[in-house]
């Protein structure tokens, strides 16, 4: 492991320099995104999402001391990223996903009047908004503020300035992490219903 990799790990393990470590880790291997677009024939968004997930996984592994240092940090990150890209390709090529296709109420041809449809849709929308607001409240102040700014149309660069993040890339990674947490909380609440 080289000195730069050791510095990233030390930053991530330090409570005072963790954000700097996250940014360094993200930026150091971001060229993997372009390689994945070419190598795996996936879209830039898919490659970025896989890379963001990789960085989050790597940070978790380092902070939880699961990374033992038997390989270089670059090799470790690359292996996780490679696996995520392969998983993405498998999802695209398998028919398993078609089993779980859901149909929204609005897609069904239900024979009810337009006024009744409008009322039903309002009830569904209000229920969804109430549940979403409740789940947002459970995420914590940073995630809630970041997601609200994003929903209000602020760019990642503007959010980085407003919330004191160093780069818009860190904002995007944080936003994806918060969205995933919100999605999981929302799914859990739907399962309870």
Tab-separated table of C-alpha atoms in Angstrom:
chain	number	residue	atom	x	y	z
A	1	UNK	CA	0.000	0.000	0.000
A	2	UNK	CA	1.422	3.413	-0.917
A	3	UNK	CA	1.519	6.556	1.228
A	4	UNK	CA	-1.488	8.173	-0.496
A	5	UNK	CA	-3.639	5.124	0.246
A	6	UNK	CA	-2.491	5.065	3.863
A	7	UNK	CA	-3.392	8.748	4.173
A	8	UNK	CA	-6.906	8.110	2.838
A	9	UNK	CA	-7.418	5.276	5.327
A	10	UNK	CA	-6.104	7.379	8.208
A	11	UNK	CA	-8.388	10.275	7.224
A	12	UNK	CA	-11.392	7.961	7.099
A	13	UNK	CA	-10.592	6.589	10.528
A	14	UNK	CA	-10.167	10.097	11.951
A	15	UNK	CA	-13.319	11.864	13.105
A	16	UNK	CA	-11.826	15.276	12.253
A	17	UNK	CA	-10.683	14.470	8.722
A	18	UNK	CA	-13.281	11.948	7.631
A	19	UNK	CA	-14.899	14.172	5.006
A	20	UNK	CA	-11.466	14.884	3.507
A	21	UNK	CA	-10.838	11.134	3.394
A	22	UNK	CA	-14.189	10.510	1.690
A	23	UNK	CA	-13.445	13.149	-0.940
A	24	UNK	CA	-9.924	11.840	-1.527
A	25	UNK	CA	-11.162	8.274	-1.874
A	26	UNK	CA	-13.919	9.336	-4.277
A	27	UNK	CA	-11.647	11.489	-6.449
A	28	UNK	CA	-8.626	9.158	-6.487
A	29	UNK	CA	-10.367	6.315	-8.307
A	30	UNK	CA	-13.117	8.202	-10.150
A	31	UNK	CA	-11.505	7.266	-13.470
A	32	UNK	CA	-12.982	3.796	-12.887
A	33	UNK	CA	-16.310	5.292	-14.031
A	34	UNK	CA	-15.049	5.960	-17.567
A	35	UNK	CA	-13.424	2.548	-17.735
A	36	UNK	CA	-16.691	0.856	-16.722
A	37	UNK	CA	-18.691	2.699	-19.385
A	38	UNK	CA	-16.394	1.267	-22.030
A	39	UNK	CA	-15.659	-2.147	-20.514
A	40	UNK	CA	-19.189	-3.078	-19.424
A	41	UNK	CA	-21.204	-1.020	-21.945
A	42	UNK	CA	-23.261	0.643	-19.222
A	43	UNK	CA	-24.589	4.190	-19.141
A	44	UNK	CA	-22.641	6.978	-17.410
A	45	UNK	CA	-25.371	7.227	-14.752
A	46	UNK	CA	-25.224	3.492	-14.068
A	47	UNK	CA	-21.436	3.616	-13.846
A	48	UNK	CA	-21.561	6.623	-11.501
A	49	UNK	CA	-24.173	4.950	-9.285
A	50	UNK	CA	-22.117	1.741	-9.121
A	51	UNK	CA	-19.016	3.783	-8.280
A	52	UNK	CA	-20.849	5.767	-5.584
A	53	UNK	CA	-22.092	2.513	-4.052
A	54	UNK	CA	-18.530	1.202	-4.212
A	55	UNK	CA	-17.175	4.222	-2.365
A	56	UNK	CA	-19.858	3.925	0.320
A	57	UNK	CA	-19.103	0.216	0.743
A	58	UNK	CA	-15.359	0.888	0.880
A	59	UNK	CA	-15.800	3.610	3.510
A	60	UNK	CA	-17.946	1.282	5.601
A	61	UNK	CA	-15.412	-1.551	5.292
A	62	UNK	CA	-12.546	0.719	6.345
A	63	UNK	CA	-14.392	2.362	9.230
A	64	UNK	CA	-15.652	-0.997	10.533
A	65	UNK	CA	-12.083	-2.381	10.235
A	66	UNK	CA	-13.182	-5.072	7.753
A	67	UNK	CA	-10.496	-3.925	5.298
A	68	UNK	CA	-7.442	-5.884	6.410
A	69	UNK	CA	-4.958	-4.372	3.982
A	70	UNK	CA	-4.036	-7.666	2.322
A	71	UNK	CA	-4.286	-5.866	-1.022
A	72	UNK	CA	-3.779	-2.274	-2.054
A	73	UNK	CA	-6.703	0.085	-1.560
A	74	UNK	CA	-6.932	0.505	-5.339
A	75	UNK	CA	-7.301	-3.261	-5.825
A	76	UNK	CA	-9.877	-3.435	-3.044
A	77	UNK	CA	-11.968	-0.597	-4.534
A	78	UNK	CA	-11.641	-2.018	-8.044
A	79	UNK	CA	-12.838	-5.482	-6.969
A	80	UNK	CA	-15.919	-4.067	-5.252
A	81	UNK	CA	-16.637	-1.837	-8.259
A	82	UNK	CA	-16.168	-4.716	-10.695
A	83	UNK	CA	-18.618	-6.862	-8.691
A	84	UNK	CA	-21.205	-4.076	-8.647
A	85	UNK	CA	-20.913	-3.634	-12.422
A	86	UNK	CA	-21.260	-7.380	-12.993
A	87	UNK	CA	-24.317	-7.431	-10.692
A	88	UNK	CA	-25.796	-4.588	-12.715
A	89	UNK	CA	-25.243	-6.505	-15.953
A	90	UNK	CA	-26.836	-9.612	-14.459
A	91	UNK	CA	-29.894	-7.632	-13.409
A	92	UNK	CA	-30.235	-6.254	-16.925
A	93	UNK	CA	-29.981	-9.644	-18.596
A	94	UNK	CA	-32.076	-11.793	-16.294
A	95	UNK	CA	-35.821	-12.198	-16.435
A	96	UNK	CA	-36.161	-12.418	-12.662
A	97	UNK	CA	-36.999	-8.725	-12.453
A	98	UNK	CA	-40.035	-9.142	-14.702
A	99	UNK	CA	-41.744	-11.291	-12.064
A	100	UNK	CA	-42.009	-8.342	-9.706
A	101	UNK	CA	-43.453	-5.777	-12.092
A	102	UNK	CA	-46.052	-3.712	-10.300
A	103	UNK	CA	-48.882	-1.792	-11.843
A	104	UNK	CA	-49.936	1.576	-10.497
A	105	UNK	CA	-53.594	2.279	-9.902
A	106	UNK	CA	-53.542	4.984	-12.560
A	107	UNK	CA	-52.444	2.417	-15.181
A	108	UNK	CA	-55.463	0.233	-14.578
A	109	UNK	CA	-58.586	0.872	-16.648
A	110	UNK	CA	-61.077	1.109	-13.832
A	111	UNK	CA	-64.646	2.075	-14.722
A	112	UNK	CA	-65.258	4.926	-12.317
A	113	UNK	CA	-66.195	8.523	-12.972
A	114	UNK	CA	-63.574	11.217	-13.486
A	115	UNK	CA	-64.653	12.971	-10.270
A	116	UNK	CA	-64.208	9.742	-8.288
A	117	UNK	CA	-60.822	9.117	-9.931
A	118	UNK	CA	-59.743	12.629	-8.972
A	119	UNK	CA	-60.832	12.139	-5.344
A	120	UNK	CA	-59.128	8.744	-5.097
A	121	UNK	CA	-55.923	10.183	-6.564
A	122	UNK	CA	-55.980	13.066	-4.048
A	123	UNK	CA	-56.340	10.610	-1.159
A	124	UNK	CA	-53.458	8.480	-2.485
A	125	UNK	CA	-51.271	11.560	-3.053
A	126	UNK	CA	-51.947	12.918	0.458
A	127	UNK	CA	-51.223	9.541	2.050
A	128	UNK	CA	-47.983	9.223	0.082
A	129	UNK	CA	-46.892	12.759	0.974
A	130	UNK	CA	-47.654	12.217	4.669
A	131	UNK	CA	-45.631	8.995	4.705
A	132	UNK	CA	-42.785	10.633	2.758
A	133	UNK	CA	-42.682	13.608	5.158
A	134	UNK	CA	-42.600	11.267	8.128
A	135	UNK	CA	-39.759	9.202	6.644
A	136	UNK	CA	-37.808	12.356	5.768
A	137	UNK	CA	-38.087	13.428	9.389
A	138	UNK	CA	-36.484	10.171	10.484
A	139	UNK	CA	-33.387	10.599	8.290
A	140	UNK	CA	-31.734	13.383	10.277
A	141	UNK	CA	-31.144	17.044	9.574
A	142	UNK	CA	-28.333	16.741	7.003
A	143	UNK	CA	-30.101	14.204	4.797
A	144	UNK	CA	-33.439	16.009	5.059
A	145	UNK	CA	-31.902	19.379	4.185
A	146	UNK	CA	-29.871	17.928	1.310
A	147	UNK	CA	-32.888	16.121	-0.191
A	148	UNK	CA	-35.160	19.138	0.243
A	149	UNK	CA	-32.675	21.441	-1.499
A	150	UNK	CA	-32.314	18.918	-4.293
A	151	UNK	CA	-36.101	18.592	-4.623
A	152	UNK	CA	-36.371	22.390	-4.783
A	153	UNK	CA	-34.180	22.362	-7.887
A	154	UNK	CA	-30.826	23.420	-6.447
A	155	UNK	CA	-27.813	22.018	-8.283
A	156	UNK	CA	-25.216	19.875	-6.536
A	157	UNK	CA	-22.795	22.796	-6.798
A	158	UNK	CA	-25.251	25.166	-5.098
A	159	UNK	CA	-25.965	22.597	-2.383
A	160	UNK	CA	-22.219	22.115	-1.820
A	161	UNK	CA	-21.852	25.860	-1.211
A	162	UNK	CA	-24.936	26.105	1.018
A	163	UNK	CA	-24.144	23.055	3.151
A	164	UNK	CA	-20.342	23.503	3.199
A	165	UNK	CA	-19.442	20.382	1.201
A	166	UNK	CA	-16.121	20.589	-0.634
A	167	UNK	CA	-17.329	19.409	-4.057
A	168	UNK	CA	-20.514	18.700	-5.941
A	169	UNK	CA	-19.376	15.072	-6.321
A	170	UNK	CA	-19.518	14.637	-2.549
A	171	UNK	CA	-23.005	16.156	-2.586
A	172	UNK	CA	-24.115	13.688	-5.251
A	173	UNK	CA	-22.711	10.736	-3.295
A	174	UNK	CA	-24.327	11.976	-0.085
A	175	UNK	CA	-27.637	12.562	-1.890
A	176	UNK	CA	-27.585	9.035	-3.303
A	177	UNK	CA	-26.844	7.646	0.164
A	178	UNK	CA	-29.735	9.672	1.658
A	179	UNK	CA	-32.101	8.622	-1.139
A	180	UNK	CA	-31.224	4.990	-0.516
A	181	UNK	CA	-31.937	5.399	3.191
A	182	UNK	CA	-35.245	7.135	2.381
A	183	UNK	CA	-36.157	4.420	-0.133
A	184	UNK	CA	-35.479	1.685	2.428
A	185	UNK	CA	-37.495	3.481	5.117
A	186	UNK	CA	-40.357	3.983	2.661
A	187	UNK	CA	-40.286	0.310	1.619
A	188	UNK	CA	-40.359	-0.793	5.256
A	189	UNK	CA	-43.373	1.393	5.953
A	190	UNK	CA	-45.167	-0.042	2.908
A	191	UNK	CA	-44.434	-3.568	4.119
A	192	UNK	CA	-45.944	-2.749	7.496
A	193	UNK	CA	-49.173	-1.463	5.955
